[in-house]
Tab-separated table of C-alpha atoms in Angstrom:
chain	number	residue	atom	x	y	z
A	1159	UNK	CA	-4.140	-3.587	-10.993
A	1160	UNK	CA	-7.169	-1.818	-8.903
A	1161	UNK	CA	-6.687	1.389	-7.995
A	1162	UNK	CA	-5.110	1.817	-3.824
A	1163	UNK	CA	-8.113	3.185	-1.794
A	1164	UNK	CA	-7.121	7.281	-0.965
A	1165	UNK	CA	-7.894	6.463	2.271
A	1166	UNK	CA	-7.311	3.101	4.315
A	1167	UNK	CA	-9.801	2.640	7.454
A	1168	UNK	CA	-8.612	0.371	10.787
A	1169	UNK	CA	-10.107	-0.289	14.011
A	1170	UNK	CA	-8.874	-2.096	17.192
A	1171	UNK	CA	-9.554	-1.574	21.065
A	1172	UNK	CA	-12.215	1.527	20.748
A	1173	UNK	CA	-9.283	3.204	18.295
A	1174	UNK	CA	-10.279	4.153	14.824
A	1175	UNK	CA	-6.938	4.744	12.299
A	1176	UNK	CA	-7.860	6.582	8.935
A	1177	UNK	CA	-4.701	6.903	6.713
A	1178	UNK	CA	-4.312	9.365	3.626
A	1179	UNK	CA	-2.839	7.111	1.297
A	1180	UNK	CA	-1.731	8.865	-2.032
A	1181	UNK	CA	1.511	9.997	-1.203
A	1182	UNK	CA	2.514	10.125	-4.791
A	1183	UNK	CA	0.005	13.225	-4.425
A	1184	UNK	CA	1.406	14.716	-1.897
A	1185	UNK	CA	-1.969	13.418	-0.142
A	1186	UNK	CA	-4.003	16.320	-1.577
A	1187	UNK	CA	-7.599	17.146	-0.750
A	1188	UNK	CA	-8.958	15.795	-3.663
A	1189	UNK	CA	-12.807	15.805	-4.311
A	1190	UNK	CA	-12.281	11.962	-3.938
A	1191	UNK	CA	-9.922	12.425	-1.375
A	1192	UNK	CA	-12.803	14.250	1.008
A	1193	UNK	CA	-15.256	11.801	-0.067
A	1194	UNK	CA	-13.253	8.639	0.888
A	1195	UNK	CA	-12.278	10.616	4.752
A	1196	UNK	CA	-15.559	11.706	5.330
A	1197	UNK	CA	-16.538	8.204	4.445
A	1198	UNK	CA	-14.321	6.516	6.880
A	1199	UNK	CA	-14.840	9.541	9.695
A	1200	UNK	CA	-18.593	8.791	9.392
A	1201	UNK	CA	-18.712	4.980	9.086
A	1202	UNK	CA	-20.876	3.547	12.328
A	1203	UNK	CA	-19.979	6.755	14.181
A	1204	UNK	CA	-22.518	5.724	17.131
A	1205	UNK	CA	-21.307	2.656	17.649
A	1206	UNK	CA	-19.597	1.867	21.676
A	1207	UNK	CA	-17.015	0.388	20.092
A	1208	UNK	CA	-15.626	3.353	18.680
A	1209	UNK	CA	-13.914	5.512	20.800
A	1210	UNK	CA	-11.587	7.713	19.261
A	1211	UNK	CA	-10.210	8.739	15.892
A	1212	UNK	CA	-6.815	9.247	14.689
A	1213	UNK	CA	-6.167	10.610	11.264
A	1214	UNK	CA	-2.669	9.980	9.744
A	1215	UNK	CA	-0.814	9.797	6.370
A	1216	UNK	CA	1.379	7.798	4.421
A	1217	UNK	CA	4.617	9.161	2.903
A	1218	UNK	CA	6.940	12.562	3.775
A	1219	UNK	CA	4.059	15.041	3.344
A	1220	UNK	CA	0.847	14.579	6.033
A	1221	UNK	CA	-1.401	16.788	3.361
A	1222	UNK	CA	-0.492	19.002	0.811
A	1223	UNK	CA	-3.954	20.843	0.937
A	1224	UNK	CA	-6.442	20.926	-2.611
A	1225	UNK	CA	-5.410	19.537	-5.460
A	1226	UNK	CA	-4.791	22.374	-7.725
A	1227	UNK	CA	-5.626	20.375	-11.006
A	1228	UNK	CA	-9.367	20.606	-10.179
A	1229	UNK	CA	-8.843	24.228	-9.509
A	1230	UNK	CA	-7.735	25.056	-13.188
A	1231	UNK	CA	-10.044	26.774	-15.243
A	1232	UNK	CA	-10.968	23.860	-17.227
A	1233	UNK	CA	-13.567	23.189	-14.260
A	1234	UNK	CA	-16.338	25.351	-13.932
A	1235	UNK	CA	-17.392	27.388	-11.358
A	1236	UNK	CA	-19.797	25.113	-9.623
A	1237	UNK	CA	-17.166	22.037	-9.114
A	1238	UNK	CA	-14.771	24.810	-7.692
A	1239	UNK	CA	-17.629	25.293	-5.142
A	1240	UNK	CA	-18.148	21.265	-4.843
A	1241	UNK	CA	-14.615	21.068	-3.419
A	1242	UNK	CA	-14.626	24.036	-1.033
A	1243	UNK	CA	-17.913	23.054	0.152
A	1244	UNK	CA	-17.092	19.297	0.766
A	1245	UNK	CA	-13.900	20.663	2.465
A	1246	UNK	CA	-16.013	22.757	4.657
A	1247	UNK	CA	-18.510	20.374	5.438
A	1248	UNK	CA	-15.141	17.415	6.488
A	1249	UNK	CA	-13.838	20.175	8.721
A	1250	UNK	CA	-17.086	20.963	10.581
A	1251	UNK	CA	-18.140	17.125	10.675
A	1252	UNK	CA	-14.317	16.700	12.767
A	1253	UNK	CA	-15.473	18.891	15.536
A	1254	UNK	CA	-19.321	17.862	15.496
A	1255	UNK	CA	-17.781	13.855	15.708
A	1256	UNK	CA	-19.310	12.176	19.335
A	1257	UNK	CA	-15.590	11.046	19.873
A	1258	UNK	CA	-12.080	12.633	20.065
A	1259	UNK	CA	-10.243	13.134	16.434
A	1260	UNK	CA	-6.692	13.204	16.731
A	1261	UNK	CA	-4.243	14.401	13.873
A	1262	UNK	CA	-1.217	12.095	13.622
A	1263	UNK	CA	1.226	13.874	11.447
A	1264	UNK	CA	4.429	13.158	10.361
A	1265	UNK	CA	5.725	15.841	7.527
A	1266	UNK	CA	4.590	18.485	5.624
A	1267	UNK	CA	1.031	19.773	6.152
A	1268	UNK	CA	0.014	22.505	4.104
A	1269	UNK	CA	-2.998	24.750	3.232
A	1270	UNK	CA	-6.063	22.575	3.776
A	1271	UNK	CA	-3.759	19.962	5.377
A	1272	UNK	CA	-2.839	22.691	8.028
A	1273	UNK	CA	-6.334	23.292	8.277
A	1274	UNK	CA	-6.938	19.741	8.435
A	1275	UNK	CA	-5.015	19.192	11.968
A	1276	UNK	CA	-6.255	23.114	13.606
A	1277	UNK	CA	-9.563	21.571	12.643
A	1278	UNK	CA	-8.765	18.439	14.784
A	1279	UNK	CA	-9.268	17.969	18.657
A	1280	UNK	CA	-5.914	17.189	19.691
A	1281	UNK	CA	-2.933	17.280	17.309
A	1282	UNK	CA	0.493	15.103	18.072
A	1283	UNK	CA	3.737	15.836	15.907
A	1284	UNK	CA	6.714	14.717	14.644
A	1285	UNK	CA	9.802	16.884	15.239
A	1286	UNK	CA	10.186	16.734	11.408
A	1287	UNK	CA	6.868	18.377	10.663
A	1288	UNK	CA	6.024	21.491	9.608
A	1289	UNK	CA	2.965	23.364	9.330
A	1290	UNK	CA	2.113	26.385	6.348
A	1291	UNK	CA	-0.500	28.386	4.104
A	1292	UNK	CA	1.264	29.366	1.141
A	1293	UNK	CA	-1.725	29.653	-0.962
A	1294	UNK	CA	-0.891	33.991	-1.097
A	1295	UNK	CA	2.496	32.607	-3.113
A	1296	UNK	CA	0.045	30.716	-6.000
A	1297	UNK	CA	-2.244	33.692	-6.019
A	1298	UNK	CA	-5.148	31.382	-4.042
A	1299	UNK	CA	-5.281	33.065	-0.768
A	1300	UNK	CA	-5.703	30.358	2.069
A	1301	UNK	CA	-9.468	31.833	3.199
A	1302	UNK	CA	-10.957	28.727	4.282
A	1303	UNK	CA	-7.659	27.148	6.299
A	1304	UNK	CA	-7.747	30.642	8.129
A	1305	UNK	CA	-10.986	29.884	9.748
A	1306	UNK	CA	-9.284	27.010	11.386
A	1307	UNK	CA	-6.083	28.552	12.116
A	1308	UNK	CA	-7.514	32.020	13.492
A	1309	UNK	CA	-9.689	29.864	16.242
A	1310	UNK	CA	-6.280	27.888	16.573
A	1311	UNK	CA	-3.481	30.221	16.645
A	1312	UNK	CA	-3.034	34.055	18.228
A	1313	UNK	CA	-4.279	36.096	15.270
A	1314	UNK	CA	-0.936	38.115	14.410
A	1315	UNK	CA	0.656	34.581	13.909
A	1316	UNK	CA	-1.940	33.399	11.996
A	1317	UNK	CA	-1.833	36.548	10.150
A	1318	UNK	CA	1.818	36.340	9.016
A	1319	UNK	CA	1.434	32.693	8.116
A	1320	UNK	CA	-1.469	33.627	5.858
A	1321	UNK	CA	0.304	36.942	4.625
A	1322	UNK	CA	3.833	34.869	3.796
A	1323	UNK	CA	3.155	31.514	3.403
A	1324	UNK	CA	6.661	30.468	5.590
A	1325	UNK	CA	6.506	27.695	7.382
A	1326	UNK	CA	6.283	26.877	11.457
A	1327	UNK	CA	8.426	24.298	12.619
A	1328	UNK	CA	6.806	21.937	14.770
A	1329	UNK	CA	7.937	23.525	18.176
A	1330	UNK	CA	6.927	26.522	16.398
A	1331	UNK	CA	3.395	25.038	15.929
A	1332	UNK	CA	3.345	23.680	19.647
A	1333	UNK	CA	4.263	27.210	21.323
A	1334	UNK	CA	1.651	28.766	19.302
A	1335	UNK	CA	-0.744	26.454	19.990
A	1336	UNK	CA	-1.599	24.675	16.527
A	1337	UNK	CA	-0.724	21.438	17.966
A	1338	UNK	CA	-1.126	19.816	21.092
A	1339	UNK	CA	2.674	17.341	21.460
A	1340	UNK	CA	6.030	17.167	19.557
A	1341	UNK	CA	7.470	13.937	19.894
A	1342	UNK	CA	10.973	12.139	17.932
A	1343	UNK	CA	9.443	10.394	14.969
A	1344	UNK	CA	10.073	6.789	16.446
A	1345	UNK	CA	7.689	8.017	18.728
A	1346	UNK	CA	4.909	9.545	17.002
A	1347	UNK	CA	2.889	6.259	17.400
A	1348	UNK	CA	3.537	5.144	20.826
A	1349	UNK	CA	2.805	8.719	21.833
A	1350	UNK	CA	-0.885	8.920	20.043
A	1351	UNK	CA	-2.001	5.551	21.051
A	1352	UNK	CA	-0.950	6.553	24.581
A	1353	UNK	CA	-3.457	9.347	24.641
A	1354	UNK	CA	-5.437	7.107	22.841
A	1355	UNK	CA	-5.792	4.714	24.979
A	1356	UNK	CA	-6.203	7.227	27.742
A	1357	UNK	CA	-9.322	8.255	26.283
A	1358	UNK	CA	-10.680	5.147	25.733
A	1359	UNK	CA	-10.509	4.750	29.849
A	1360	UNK	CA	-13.658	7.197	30.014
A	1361	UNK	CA	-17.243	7.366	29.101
A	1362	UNK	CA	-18.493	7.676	25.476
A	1363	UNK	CA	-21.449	9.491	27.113
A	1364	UNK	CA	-19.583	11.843	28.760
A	1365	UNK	CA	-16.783	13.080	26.587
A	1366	UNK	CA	-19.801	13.513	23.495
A	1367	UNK	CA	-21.291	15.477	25.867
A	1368	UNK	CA	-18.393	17.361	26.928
A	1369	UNK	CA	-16.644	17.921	23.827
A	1370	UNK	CA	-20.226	19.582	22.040
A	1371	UNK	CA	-20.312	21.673	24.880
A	1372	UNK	CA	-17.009	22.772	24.277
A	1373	UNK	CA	-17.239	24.125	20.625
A	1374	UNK	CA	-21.077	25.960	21.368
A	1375	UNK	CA	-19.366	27.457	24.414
A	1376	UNK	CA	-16.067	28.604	23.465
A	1377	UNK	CA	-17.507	30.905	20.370
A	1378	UNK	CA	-20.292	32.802	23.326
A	1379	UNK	CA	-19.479	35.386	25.695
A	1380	UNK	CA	-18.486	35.019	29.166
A	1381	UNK	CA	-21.890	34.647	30.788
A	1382	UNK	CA	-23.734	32.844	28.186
A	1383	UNK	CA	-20.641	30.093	28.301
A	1384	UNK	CA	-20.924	29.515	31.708
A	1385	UNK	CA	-25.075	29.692	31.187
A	1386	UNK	CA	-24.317	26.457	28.855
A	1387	UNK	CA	-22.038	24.867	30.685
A	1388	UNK	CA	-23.928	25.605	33.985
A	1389	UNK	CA	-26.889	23.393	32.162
A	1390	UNK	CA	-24.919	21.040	31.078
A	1391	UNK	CA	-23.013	19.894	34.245
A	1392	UNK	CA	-26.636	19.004	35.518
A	1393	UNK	CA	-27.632	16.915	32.723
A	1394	UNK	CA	-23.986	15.071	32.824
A	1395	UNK	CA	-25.369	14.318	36.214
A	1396	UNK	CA	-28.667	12.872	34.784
A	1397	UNK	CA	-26.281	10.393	32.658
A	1398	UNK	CA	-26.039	6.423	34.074
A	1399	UNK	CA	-22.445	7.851	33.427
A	1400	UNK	CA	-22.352	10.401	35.276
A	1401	UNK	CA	-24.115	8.411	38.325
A	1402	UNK	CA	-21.606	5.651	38.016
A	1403	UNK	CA	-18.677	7.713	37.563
A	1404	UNK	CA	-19.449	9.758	41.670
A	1405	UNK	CA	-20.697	6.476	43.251
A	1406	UNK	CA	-17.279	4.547	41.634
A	1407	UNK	CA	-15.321	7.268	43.371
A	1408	UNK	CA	-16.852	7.753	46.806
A	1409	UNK	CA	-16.561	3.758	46.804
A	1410	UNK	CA	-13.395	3.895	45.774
A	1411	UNK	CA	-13.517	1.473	42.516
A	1412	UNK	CA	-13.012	1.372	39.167
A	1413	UNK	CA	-15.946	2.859	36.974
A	1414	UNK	CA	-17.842	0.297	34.888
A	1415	UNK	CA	-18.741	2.452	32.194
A	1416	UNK	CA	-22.246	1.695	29.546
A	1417	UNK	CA	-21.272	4.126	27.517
């Protein structure tokens, strides 16, 4: 029989669900793996229909990180770099997205799979989950998931993650600040699709506009940030958006958004 795709791709109401499916690999970052996500986080990005992401996974283990079978030394040097690259380029692509990405995860995420929901805009959990960069136990240092956690986590807890590769539970991960909700696992679903949904109440236009601001401001100093954003909040009032959204209020209606 054909193959199961490595990742499955659904869409209803402005939601977008992409599912790791190869939980009899631990749902590891594959080459194939990143190809198929960035495939389904890309497809007709700009259309108004879509409205916001939500990654999840099949099985007990959300992602297990790379798959360390095409990190052997039978592969050269320059597929080694293929992978890291590709994983880069996925975790970059989450945050420069025109809509919210949301990690759904339910289980184990490890390495790049950690670094797979600090790279995400909001993150909800299962109580069951936990989060962890063991790579310094294999001898692979987790480099690249620490660029993600360090902007995600204080830097002494990212530090001992990195340093022993133990575990945070997921109220852990929430106090810290790696993930955004803890929820029972009956309900992990409800919960996302009800900040889902919630997001799907605004303006394309707007939260693009507001979550690229976001990520260029929060790296700058103080002044420069609120230069940006000072620029910004004048052009969100240039949008038909942004128009709509004050005269709805004042008039005291519901916005009829054109995205």
């Amino acid at each position: 029989p054909p193959a199961e795709p490595l990742t499955e791709r659904r869409q209803e109401g402005g939601v977008r669900t992409i599912v790791l499916n190869n939980p009899r690999r631990r749902n590891a970052l594959s080459l194939p793996m990143l190809q198929s996500l960035r495939r389904d986080l890309l497809h007709d990005v700009k259309s108004r229909e879509l409205r916001v992401i939500v990654i999840g996974a099949e099985g007990p283990v959300f992602c297990s990180g790379h798959d360390l079978k095409e990190l052997s030394s039978e592969d050269d040097v320059k597929h080694h770099s293929q992978v890291f690259e590709l994983c880069a380029e996925v975790m970059t692509l989450i945050q420069k997205l025109p809509v919210p990405v949301i990690a759904k995860v339910n289980g184990l995420a490890t390495a790049a799979g950690c670094q797979l929901v600090a790279s995400c805009d909001i993150a909800v959990a299962s109580e069951k989950s936990q989060f962890a960069t063991p790579g310094v136990n294999i001898g692979l240092f987790c480099s690249t998931p620490a660029v993600a956690l360090g902007r995600s986590l204080p830097r002494k807890v990212a530090l001992e993650m990195l340093f022993t590769g133990e575990p945070l539970s997921a109220h852990e991960a929430l106090m810290h600040g790696l993930i955004s909700k803890v929820v029972p696992e009956d309900k992990l679903d409800e919960e996302t699709m009800k900040i889902s949904q919630k997001i799907c109440e605004s303006s394309k236009s707007v939260l693009a506009l507001g979550k690229a601001t976001f990520y260029r401001q929060i790296t700058q100093d103080l002044d420069t940030a609120y230069k940006i954003t000072t620029k910004v909040m004048v052009d969100n009032l240039t949008l038909r958006d942004g128009q709509e959204g004050i005269e709805a209020f004042v008039q005291k209606r519901k916005p009829v958004w054109s995205h």
